[in-house]
Amino acid sequence: MSLSAVVAVLVLTVAAVCSALAAGVAGVLHRLDGATLPTAAIRAASTFVAAFATSIAALTLLASWTSK
């Protein structure tokens, strides 16, 4: 496995972990605000999807910018 592939996997892993942490915090805060468990879970899932998609887009932009 090449070094660039290893770096890409590590960066995506960090992005997924950070997105999961943000989603967990969003779900807990929504639950503490009085939301039901399914509503808080939906909020956490949508936060994870949004954060992970944003991080992938930012990494793609960074990769295309640095490859020039």
Coordinates of N, CA and C in Angstrom, one line a residue:
M1 N 0.9 -1.2 0.0 CA 0.0 0.0 0.0 C 0.9 1.2 0.0
S2 N 0.6 2.2 -0.9 CA 1.5 3.3 -1.0 C 1.2 4.3 0.2
L3 N 2.2 5.2 0.3 CA 2.1 6.2 1.4 C 0.9 7.1 1.3
S4 N 0.6 7.5 0.1 CA -0.6 8.4 -0.2 C -1.9 7.7 0.2
A5 N -2.0 6.4 -0.1 CA -3.2 5.7 0.3 C -3.3 5.5 1.8
V6 N -2.2 5.3 2.5 CA -2.3 5.2 3.9 C -2.7 6.6 4.5
V7 N -2.1 7.7 4.0 CA -2.5 9.0 4.5 C -4.0 9.3 4.2
A8 N -4.5 8.9 3.1 CA -5.9 9.1 2.7 C -6.8 8.3 3.7
V9 N -6.4 7.1 4.0 CA -7.2 6.3 4.9 C -7.2 6.9 6.3
L10 N -6.0 7.4 6.8 CA -5.9 8.0 8.1 C -6.7 9.3 8.2
V11 N -6.7 10.1 7.1 CA -7.4 11.4 7.1 C -8.9 11.1 7.1
L12 N -9.4 10.1 6.3 CA -10.8 9.8 6.3 C -11.2 9.2 7.7
T13 N -10.4 8.5 8.3 CA -10.7 7.9 9.6 C -10.8 9.1 10.7
V14 N -9.9 10.0 10.6 CA -10.0 11.2 11.5 C -11.3 12.0 11.3
A15 N -11.6 12.2 10.0 CA -12.8 12.9 9.6 C -14.0 12.2 10.1
A16 N -14.1 10.9 10.0 CA -15.2 10.1 10.5 C -15.3 10.2 12.0
V17 N -14.2 10.1 12.7 CA -14.2 10.1 14.2 C -14.7 11.5 14.7
C18 N -14.2 12.6 14.0 CA -14.6 13.9 14.4 C -16.1 14.1 14.1
S19 N -16.5 13.6 13.0 CA -18.0 13.7 12.7 C -18.8 13.0 13.7
A20 N -18.3 11.8 14.1 CA -19.1 11.0 15.1 C -19.1 11.7 16.4
L21 N -18.0 12.4 16.8 CA -18.0 13.1 18.1 C -19.0 14.3 18.0
A22 N -19.0 15.0 16.9 CA -19.9 16.2 16.8 C -21.3 15.7 16.8
A23 N -21.6 14.6 16.1 CA -23.0 14.0 16.1 C -23.4 13.6 17.5
G24 N -22.5 13.0 18.2 CA -22.8 12.5 19.6 C -23.1 13.7 20.5
V25 N -22.3 14.8 20.4 CA -22.6 16.0 21.2 C -23.9 16.6 20.8
A26 N -24.2 16.7 19.5 CA -25.4 17.3 19.1 C -26.6 16.4 19.6
G27 N -26.5 15.1 19.5 CA -27.6 14.3 20.0 C -27.8 14.5 21.5
V28 N -26.7 14.5 22.3 CA -26.9 14.6 23.7 C -27.4 16.0 24.1
L29 N -27.0 17.1 23.4 CA -27.5 18.4 23.7 C -29.0 18.5 23.3
H30 N -29.3 17.9 22.2 CA -30.7 17.9 21.8 C -31.6 17.1 22.8
R31 N -31.1 16.0 23.3 CA -31.8 15.2 24.3 C -31.9 16.0 25.6
L32 N -30.9 16.7 26.0 CA -30.9 17.5 27.2 C -31.9 18.7 27.1
D33 N -32.1 19.1 25.9 CA -33.0 20.2 25.6 C -34.5 19.7 25.7
G34 N -34.7 18.4 25.9 CA -36.0 17.9 26.1 C -36.6 17.1 24.9
A35 N -35.8 16.8 23.9 CA -36.3 16.1 22.8 C -36.4 14.6 23.2
T36 N -37.3 13.9 22.5 CA -37.4 12.5 22.7 C -36.2 11.8 22.1
L37 N -36.0 10.5 22.5 CA -34.8 9.8 22.0 C -34.8 9.6 20.5
P38 N -35.9 9.3 19.8 CA -35.8 9.1 18.4 C -35.5 10.5 17.7
T39 N -36.0 11.6 18.2 CA -35.7 12.9 17.6 C -34.3 13.2 17.8
A40 N -33.7 12.9 19.0 CA -32.3 13.2 19.2 C -31.4 12.3 18.3
A41 N -31.8 11.1 18.1 CA -31.0 10.2 17.3 C -31.1 10.7 15.8
I42 N -32.2 11.2 15.4 CA -32.3 11.7 14.0 C -31.4 12.9 13.9
R43 N -31.4 13.8 14.9 CA -30.6 15.0 14.9 C -29.1 14.6 14.8
A44 N -28.7 13.6 15.6 CA -27.3 13.1 15.6 C -26.9 12.5 14.3
A45 N -27.8 11.8 13.7 CA -27.5 11.2 12.4 C -27.4 12.2 11.3
S46 N -28.3 13.2 11.3 CA -28.2 14.2 10.3 C -26.9 15.1 10.5
T47 N -26.6 15.3 11.7 CA -25.3 16.0 12.0 C -24.1 15.3 11.5
F48 N -24.1 14.0 11.7 CA -23.0 13.1 11.3 C -22.9 13.2 9.7
V49 N -24.0 13.1 9.1 CA -23.9 13.1 7.6 C -23.5 14.5 7.1
A50 N -24.0 15.5 7.7 CA -23.5 16.9 7.3 C -22.1 17.1 7.5
A51 N -21.6 16.7 8.7 CA -20.2 17.0 9.1 C -19.3 16.1 8.3
F52 N -19.6 14.9 8.0 CA -18.8 14.0 7.2 C -18.7 14.5 5.8
A53 N -19.9 14.8 5.2 CA -19.9 15.3 3.8 C -19.1 16.6 3.7
T54 N -19.2 17.5 4.7 CA -18.4 18.7 4.6 C -16.9 18.5 4.7
S55 N -16.5 17.5 5.6 CA -15.1 17.2 5.7 C -14.6 16.6 4.5
I56 N -15.3 15.7 3.8 CA -14.9 15.1 2.6 C -14.8 16.2 1.5
A57 N -15.7 17.1 1.4 CA -15.6 18.2 0.4 C -14.4 19.1 0.7
A58 N -14.2 19.4 2.0 CA -13.0 20.2 2.3 C -11.7 19.5 1.9
L59 N -11.6 18.2 2.2 CA -10.4 17.5 1.9 C -10.2 17.4 0.4
T60 N -11.3 17.2 -0.4 CA -11.2 17.2 -1.8 C -10.7 18.5 -2.4
L61 N -11.2 19.6 -1.8 CA -10.8 20.9 -2.2 C -9.3 21.1 -1.9
L62 N -8.9 20.7 -0.7 CA -7.5 20.9 -0.3 C -6.6 20.0 -1.2
A63 N -7.0 18.8 -1.5 CA -6.2 17.9 -2.3 C -6.1 18.5 -3.7
S64 N -7.1 19.1 -4.3 CA -7.1 19.6 -5.6 C -6.2 20.9 -5.6
W65 N -6.3 21.7 -4.5 CA -5.5 22.9 -4.4 C -4.0 22.7 -4.3
T66 N -3.7 21.6 -3.5 CA -2.3 21.3 -3.3 C -1.6 20.5 -4.4
S67 N -2.4 20.0 -5.3 CA -1.8 19.2 -6.4 C -1.3 20.0 -7.5
K68 N -1.6 21.3 -7.5 CA -1.2 22.1 -8.6 C 0.2 22.6 -8.5

